[in-house]
Amino acid sequence: MPGGRRIAAVTDAHFDVTAGECLALVGESGCGKSVLASALLGLLPANAQATGRASLGDLDLVSADERTLARTVRGRLIGLIPQSPAAHLTPVRTVRAQLAETISALTGVRGRAAVRAATESAAVRAAFPLGHLDRHPHQLSGGLAQRAATALALVGDTPLLLADEPTTGLDRDLVEHTVDELRRHVDGGSGRALLMITHDLAAAERVADRVAVMYAGRIVELADADAFFGATGPRHPYSRGLLRALPDRDFVPIPGMPPELGDLPDGCAFAPRCERVTNACAALPPITGTVACHHPHVPEGIRARPEEDIRA
């Protein structure tokens, strides 16, 4: 709340992630994706407030106290691959020591040889080189720190894995290895789920079952991944702009810049950048079905409502 102002970083975030599913949450920097992740784990700054309900089984994560979050949720019910892994690794301990401690705490593996074997197996799973296990975090590149954080997050095989930009600093081969390993976390009838926050739409296409698109703190579209990335395409103009900006598509950037969360317009936040804008966009669009837009794109063969019957 800079200067005493209250800023809504995330609003209208309605979605679910079911067992065996990967939901990719995408959007430009500053739209609120990481704030949402922090809210789920009770990691918001002290001056921040979260309201609503986020259910994990019978537990409401939003109202849970710190003791419950620390002893029951973090690492046991929800694993986290953080956006800034170096800041989450203990600086005075080697990667091996941190992995071994996590393995002992979460899996019950005991004995020096067994823990060592499990530690090296966890490193291989995240493509972390065994020759670097005895290094401290400050001795790692950004990509290696990312892989160390991924190895730590995967140890507990948690019911929900929350991966916040898990491919940052990785080359394309390692991106594919990482997202494939994340996909294996939810496959095979394990009952586990993955919420992946990412800028990397190619990674999202490779791993996701559904895609949620966030703009200016609001989820504006929720779509099946095959339709979103396929011939049907997304319905919200912002979502379509994200895809068009990819190098292997039109490579055309979305004009303009996202608004400041503390200075949002009264109506549709995307309207100043949208090629489909009309007077109706001066009002906040309702969430209709799976898209929050006055003038969403309509797949061919489906008749539009009168207010949707416009062309880009």
GROMACS .gro file of C-alpha atoms in nm:
model
  312
    1MET     CA    1   0.000   0.000   0.000
    2PRO     CA    2   0.245   0.271  -0.113
    3GLY     CA    3   0.163   0.612   0.033
    4GLY     CA    4  -0.127   0.463   0.225
    5ARG     CA    5  -0.309   0.354  -0.094
    6ARG     CA    6  -0.461   0.010  -0.116
    7ILE     CA    7  -0.373  -0.163  -0.444
    8ALA     CA    8  -0.554  -0.478  -0.560
    9ALA     CA    9  -0.274  -0.688  -0.708
   10VAL     CA   10  -0.505  -0.980  -0.793
   11THR     CA   11  -0.885  -0.984  -0.825
   12ASP     CA   12  -1.142  -1.229  -0.963
   13ALA     CA   13  -0.897  -1.522  -0.962
   14HIS     CA   14  -1.141  -1.809  -1.001
   15PHE     CA   15  -0.996  -2.142  -1.117
   16ASP     CA   16  -0.930  -2.497  -1.007
   17VAL     CA   17  -0.654  -2.748  -1.065
   18THR     CA   18  -0.756  -3.112  -1.050
   19ALA     CA   19  -0.550  -3.421  -0.977
   20GLY     CA   20  -0.355  -3.535  -1.280
   21GLU     CA   21  -0.375  -3.191  -1.444
   22CYS     CA   22  -0.134  -2.912  -1.531
   23LEU     CA   23  -0.273  -2.560  -1.542
   24ALA     CA   24  -0.042  -2.300  -1.697
   25LEU     CA   25  -0.090  -1.944  -1.572
   26VAL     CA   26   0.048  -1.700  -1.830
   27GLY     CA   27   0.068  -1.325  -1.878
   28GLU     CA   28   0.310  -1.035  -1.896
   29SER     CA   29   0.540  -0.935  -1.609
   30GLY     CA   30   0.367  -0.747  -1.331
   31CYS     CA   31   0.020  -0.887  -1.395
   32GLY     CA   32  -0.003  -1.060  -1.055
   33LYS     CA   33   0.093  -1.420  -1.129
   34SER     CA   34   0.364  -1.450  -0.865
   35VAL     CA   35   0.154  -1.257  -0.611
   36LEU     CA   36  -0.113  -1.523  -0.654
   37ALA     CA   37   0.143  -1.798  -0.593
   38SER     CA   38   0.270  -1.624  -0.279
   39ALA     CA   39  -0.087  -1.587  -0.149
   40LEU     CA   40  -0.146  -1.962  -0.179
   41LEU     CA   41   0.158  -2.034   0.038
   42GLY     CA   42   0.115  -1.751   0.286
   43LEU     CA   43   0.433  -1.582   0.164
   44LEU     CA   44   0.294  -1.234   0.098
   45PRO     CA   45   0.464  -0.930   0.256
   46ALA     CA   46   0.346  -0.835   0.603
   47ASN     CA   47   0.147  -0.535   0.474
   48ALA     CA   48  -0.045  -0.744   0.219
   49GLN     CA   49  -0.387  -0.894   0.274
   50ALA     CA   50  -0.550  -1.194   0.104
   51THR     CA   51  -0.923  -1.260   0.098
   52GLY     CA   52  -1.134  -1.531  -0.057
   53ARG     CA   53  -1.089  -1.906  -0.038
   54ALA     CA   54  -0.828  -2.143  -0.177
   55SER     CA   55  -0.917  -2.502  -0.091
   56LEU     CA   56  -0.672  -2.790  -0.078
   57GLY     CA   57  -0.882  -3.080   0.038
   58ASP     CA   58  -1.053  -2.959   0.354
   59LEU     CA   59  -0.790  -2.693   0.420
   60ASP     CA   60  -0.842  -2.326   0.329
   61LEU     CA   61  -0.497  -2.191   0.243
   62VAL     CA   62  -0.602  -1.826   0.268
   63SER     CA   63  -0.720  -1.848   0.629
   64ALA     CA   64  -0.459  -2.102   0.749
   65ASP     CA   65  -0.225  -1.980   1.023
   66GLU     CA   66   0.153  -1.969   0.990
   67ARG     CA   67   0.203  -2.282   1.200
   68THR     CA   68  -0.023  -2.485   0.972
   69LEU     CA   69   0.140  -2.345   0.658
   70ALA     CA   70   0.493  -2.412   0.787
   71ARG     CA   71   0.435  -2.761   0.929
   72THR     CA   72   0.164  -2.902   0.704
   73VAL     CA   73   0.148  -2.715   0.374
   74ARG     CA   74   0.488  -2.595   0.251
   75GLY     CA   75   0.690  -2.883   0.112
   76ARG     CA   76   0.436  -3.144   0.218
   77LEU     CA   77   0.109  -3.051   0.051
   78ILE     CA   78   0.245  -2.785  -0.185
   79GLY     CA   79   0.593  -2.787  -0.336
   80LEU     CA   80   0.735  -2.461  -0.468
   81ILE     CA   81   0.981  -2.391  -0.745
   82PRO     CA   82   1.041  -2.021  -0.670
   83GLN     CA   83   1.082  -1.746  -0.926
   84SER     CA   84   1.410  -1.637  -0.764
   85PRO     CA   85   1.572  -1.967  -0.663
   86ALA     CA   86   1.900  -1.819  -0.539
   87ALA     CA   87   1.709  -1.622  -0.274
   88HIS     CA   88   1.542  -1.941  -0.147
   89LEU     CA   89   1.854  -2.154  -0.118
   90THR     CA   90   2.046  -2.145   0.212
   91PRO     CA   91   2.367  -1.956   0.126
   92VAL     CA   92   2.596  -2.126   0.380
   93ARG     CA   93   2.509  -2.487   0.292
   94THR     CA   94   2.591  -2.691  -0.016
   95VAL     CA   95   2.326  -2.811  -0.254
   96ARG     CA   96   2.396  -3.168  -0.143
   97ALA     CA   97   2.336  -3.081   0.223
   98GLN     CA   98   2.011  -2.902   0.146
   99LEU     CA   99   1.884  -3.188  -0.068
  100ALA     CA  100   1.981  -3.446   0.195
  101GLU     CA  101   1.806  -3.254   0.471
  102THR     CA  102   1.491  -3.216   0.263
  103ILE     CA  103   1.490  -3.583   0.168
  104SER     CA  104   1.527  -3.692   0.532
  105ALA     CA  105   1.254  -3.455   0.647
  106LEU     CA  106   0.997  -3.531   0.378
  107THR     CA  107   1.054  -3.893   0.272
  108GLY     CA  108   1.175  -4.069   0.584
  109VAL     CA  109   1.485  -4.202   0.409
  110ARG     CA  110   1.757  -4.267   0.668
  111GLY     CA  111   2.115  -4.386   0.664
  112ARG     CA  112   2.412  -4.217   0.503
  113ALA     CA  113   2.426  -4.439   0.195
  114ALA     CA  114   2.050  -4.430   0.134
  115VAL     CA  115   2.031  -4.053   0.171
  116ARG     CA  116   2.332  -4.006  -0.057
  117ALA     CA  117   2.172  -4.227  -0.324
  118ALA     CA  118   1.839  -4.043  -0.292
  119THR     CA  119   2.017  -3.707  -0.312
  120GLU     CA  120   2.194  -3.798  -0.633
  121SER     CA  121   1.872  -3.940  -0.777
  122ALA     CA  122   1.691  -3.613  -0.700
  123ALA     CA  123   1.969  -3.418  -0.871
  124VAL     CA  124   1.951  -3.633  -1.184
  125ARG     CA  125   1.575  -3.593  -1.193
  126ALA     CA  126   1.619  -3.215  -1.222
  127ALA     CA  127   1.921  -3.239  -1.456
  128PHE     CA  128   2.145  -3.094  -1.186
  129PRO     CA  129   2.505  -3.210  -1.246
  130LEU     CA  130   2.635  -3.439  -0.972
  131GLY     CA  131   2.973  -3.269  -0.988
  132HIS     CA  132   2.815  -2.948  -0.858
  133LEU     CA  133   2.634  -3.094  -0.556
  134ASP     CA  134   2.906  -2.987  -0.316
  135ARG     CA  135   2.893  -2.625  -0.428
  136HIS     CA  136   2.726  -2.343  -0.238
  137PRO     CA  137   2.445  -2.139  -0.399
  138HIS     CA  138   2.671  -1.840  -0.471
  139GLN     CA  139   2.889  -2.069  -0.684
  140LEU     CA  140   2.601  -2.159  -0.914
  141SER     CA  141   2.483  -1.988  -1.232
  142GLY     CA  142   2.122  -1.879  -1.254
  143GLY     CA  143   2.032  -2.190  -1.453
  144LEU     CA  144   2.201  -2.423  -1.202
  145ALA     CA  145   2.027  -2.250  -0.911
  146GLN     CA  146   1.700  -2.304  -1.097
  147ARG     CA  147   1.772  -2.675  -1.133
  148ALA     CA  148   1.870  -2.703  -0.766
  149ALA     CA  149   1.541  -2.543  -0.663
  150THR     CA  150   1.353  -2.778  -0.894
  151ALA     CA  151   1.526  -3.081  -0.740
  152LEU     CA  152   1.429  -2.962  -0.390
  153ALA     CA  153   1.067  -2.900  -0.490
  154LEU     CA  154   1.024  -3.243  -0.649
  155VAL     CA  155   1.156  -3.435  -0.348
  156GLY     CA  156   0.831  -3.440  -0.155
  157ASP     CA  157   0.610  -3.552  -0.447
  158THR     CA  158   0.352  -3.309  -0.312
  159PRO     CA  159  -0.016  -3.324  -0.411
  160LEU     CA  160   0.024  -2.977  -0.567
  161LEU     CA  161   0.343  -2.847  -0.724
  162LEU     CA  162   0.356  -2.473  -0.777
  163ALA     CA  163   0.624  -2.386  -1.034
  164ASP     CA  164   0.689  -2.012  -1.069
  165GLU     CA  165   0.890  -1.953  -1.387
  166PRO     CA  166   1.064  -2.293  -1.359
  167THR     CA  167   1.250  -2.258  -1.692
  168THR     CA  168   1.421  -1.922  -1.630
  169GLY     CA  169   1.787  -1.929  -1.735
  170LEU     CA  170   1.765  -2.268  -1.906
  171ASP     CA  171   1.851  -2.345  -2.267
  172ARG     CA  172   1.584  -2.507  -2.481
  173ASP     CA  173   1.696  -2.867  -2.420
  174LEU     CA  174   1.689  -2.814  -2.044
  175VAL     CA  175   1.354  -2.636  -2.071
  176GLU     CA  176   1.209  -2.943  -2.237
  177HIS     CA  177   1.371  -3.176  -1.981
  178THR     CA  178   1.234  -2.967  -1.693
  179VAL     CA  179   0.877  -2.940  -1.818
  180ASP     CA  180   0.873  -3.310  -1.907
  181GLU     CA  181   0.979  -3.390  -1.550
  182LEU     CA  182   0.709  -3.160  -1.417
  183ARG     CA  183   0.460  -3.337  -1.640
  184ARG     CA  184   0.568  -3.672  -1.499
  185HIS     CA  185   0.491  -3.532  -1.155
  186VAL     CA  186   0.119  -3.531  -1.241
  187ASP     CA  187   0.096  -3.830  -1.476
  188GLY     CA  188   0.048  -4.196  -1.404
  189GLY     CA  189  -0.252  -4.178  -1.174
  190SER     CA  190  -0.045  -4.015  -0.899
  191GLY     CA  191  -0.325  -3.785  -0.785
  192ARG     CA  192  -0.087  -3.489  -0.807
  193ALA     CA  193  -0.142  -3.156  -0.982
  194LEU     CA  194   0.077  -2.880  -1.126
  195LEU     CA  195   0.021  -2.505  -1.140
  196MET     CA  196   0.291  -2.361  -1.364
  197ILE     CA  197   0.341  -1.986  -1.385
  198THR     CA  198   0.537  -1.899  -1.694
  199HIS     CA  199   0.623  -1.647  -1.964
  200ASP     CA  200   0.736  -1.935  -2.186
  201LEU     CA  201   0.434  -2.018  -2.400
  202ALA     CA  202   0.626  -2.292  -2.581
  203ALA     CA  203   0.686  -2.463  -2.246
  204ALA     CA  204   0.320  -2.413  -2.154
  205GLU     CA  205   0.212  -2.570  -2.483
  206ARG     CA  206   0.434  -2.871  -2.416
  207VAL     CA  207   0.308  -2.942  -2.064
  208ALA     CA  208  -0.033  -2.786  -1.996
  209ASP     CA  209  -0.382  -2.935  -2.005
  210ARG     CA  210  -0.544  -2.594  -1.957
  211VAL     CA  211  -0.426  -2.236  -1.978
  212ALA     CA  212  -0.529  -1.942  -1.758
  213VAL     CA  213  -0.441  -1.596  -1.891
  214MET     CA  214  -0.392  -1.311  -1.645
  215TYR     CA  215  -0.394  -0.942  -1.732
  216ALA     CA  216  -0.368  -0.653  -1.485
  217GLY     CA  217  -0.439  -0.875  -1.187
  218ARG     CA  218  -0.743  -1.050  -1.336
  219ILE     CA  219  -0.780  -1.385  -1.507
  220VAL     CA  220  -0.933  -1.294  -1.842
  221GLU     CA  221  -0.947  -1.637  -2.005
  222LEU     CA  222  -0.942  -2.003  -1.908
  223ALA     CA  223  -0.910  -2.244  -2.199
  224ASP     CA  224  -0.830  -2.599  -2.294
  225ALA     CA  225  -0.465  -2.606  -2.402
  226ASP     CA  226  -0.528  -2.796  -2.726
  227ALA     CA  227  -0.783  -2.537  -2.836
  228PHE     CA  228  -0.577  -2.244  -2.705
  229PHE     CA  229  -0.264  -2.338  -2.900
  230GLY     CA  230  -0.445  -2.508  -3.188
  231ALA     CA  231  -0.657  -2.401  -3.481
  232THR     CA  232  -0.939  -2.265  -3.262
  233GLY     CA  233  -0.706  -2.034  -3.073
  234PRO     CA  234  -0.786  -1.827  -2.765
  235ARG     CA  235  -1.093  -1.602  -2.746
  236HIS     CA  236  -0.966  -1.299  -2.555
  237PRO     CA  237  -0.787  -1.040  -2.773
  238TYR     CA  238  -0.503  -1.020  -2.520
  239SER     CA  239  -0.452  -1.397  -2.528
  240ARG     CA  240  -0.443  -1.388  -2.907
  241GLY     CA  241  -0.188  -1.107  -2.889
  242LEU     CA  242   0.039  -1.315  -2.667
  243LEU     CA  243   0.041  -1.596  -2.923
  244ARG     CA  244   0.089  -1.361  -3.218
  245ALA     CA  245   0.399  -1.219  -3.049
  246LEU     CA  246   0.580  -1.555  -3.054
  247PRO     CA  247   0.877  -1.579  -3.295
  248ASP     CA  248   0.736  -1.895  -3.454
  249ARG     CA  249   0.401  -1.724  -3.516
  250ASP     CA  250   0.350  -1.365  -3.639
  251PHE     CA  251   0.626  -1.214  -3.419
  252VAL     CA  252   0.409  -0.904  -3.379
  253PRO     CA  253   0.421  -0.740  -3.034
  254ILE     CA  254   0.112  -0.620  -2.852
  255PRO     CA  255   0.113  -0.239  -2.881
  256GLY     CA  256   0.148  -0.027  -2.571
  257MET     CA  257   0.225  -0.129  -2.213
  258PRO     CA  258   0.020  -0.291  -1.937
  259PRO     CA  259  -0.139  -0.045  -1.694
  260GLU     CA  260  -0.009   0.012  -1.343
  261LEU     CA  261  -0.209  -0.192  -1.094
  262GLY     CA  262  -0.259   0.121  -0.887
  263ASP     CA  263  -0.403   0.314  -1.180
  264LEU     CA  264  -0.641   0.079  -1.358
  265PRO     CA  265  -0.918   0.219  -1.583
  266ASP     CA  266  -1.279   0.180  -1.474
  267GLY     CA  267  -1.360  -0.055  -1.760
  268CYS     CA  268  -1.160  -0.321  -1.942
  269ALA     CA  269  -0.792  -0.283  -1.848
  270PHE     CA  270  -0.686  -0.407  -2.192
  271ALA     CA  271  -0.903  -0.162  -2.386
  272PRO     CA  272  -0.625   0.096  -2.455
  273ARG     CA  273  -0.423  -0.173  -2.634
  274CYS     CA  274  -0.709  -0.362  -2.799
  275GLU     CA  275  -0.797  -0.351  -3.168
  276ARG     CA  276  -1.155  -0.462  -3.093
  277VAL     CA  277  -1.236  -0.185  -2.845
  278THR     CA  278  -1.581  -0.021  -2.852
  279ASN     CA  279  -1.777   0.205  -2.619
  280ALA     CA  280  -1.895  -0.103  -2.431
  281CYS     CA  281  -1.538  -0.153  -2.305
  282ALA     CA  282  -1.575   0.147  -2.075
  283ALA     CA  283  -1.749  -0.096  -1.840
  284LEU     CA  284  -1.570  -0.383  -1.670
  285PRO     CA  285  -1.643  -0.696  -1.876
  286PRO     CA  286  -1.818  -0.976  -1.691
  287ILE     CA  287  -1.670  -1.325  -1.687
  288THR     CA  288  -1.892  -1.508  -1.935
  289GLY     CA  289  -1.815  -1.876  -1.947
  290THR     CA  290  -1.438  -1.888  -1.968
  291VAL     CA  291  -1.355  -1.541  -2.101
  292ALA     CA  292  -1.385  -1.189  -1.956
  293CYS     CA  293  -1.437  -0.974  -2.263
  294HIS     CA  294  -1.719  -0.772  -2.422
  295HIS     CA  295  -1.605  -0.876  -2.771
  296PRO     CA  296  -1.432  -1.215  -2.759
  297HIS     CA  297  -1.331  -1.394  -3.075
  298VAL     CA  298  -1.578  -1.663  -3.173
  299PRO     CA  299  -1.460  -1.993  -3.327
  300GLU     CA  300  -1.577  -2.057  -3.681
  301GLY     CA  301  -1.907  -2.240  -3.698
  302ILE     CA  302  -2.035  -2.094  -3.371
  303ARG     CA  303  -2.285  -1.810  -3.392
  304ALA     CA  304  -2.185  -1.503  -3.197
  305ARG     CA  305  -2.409  -1.309  -2.965
  306PRO     CA  306  -2.489  -0.965  -3.113
  307GLU     CA  307  -2.234  -0.790  -2.887
  308GLU     CA  308  -1.967  -1.036  -3.006
  309ASP     CA  309  -2.036  -0.998  -3.374
  310ILE     CA  310  -1.742  -0.776  -3.464
  311ARG     CA  311  -1.428  -0.845  -3.661
  312ALA     CA  312  -1.068  -0.778  -3.581
   0.00000   0.00000   0.00000
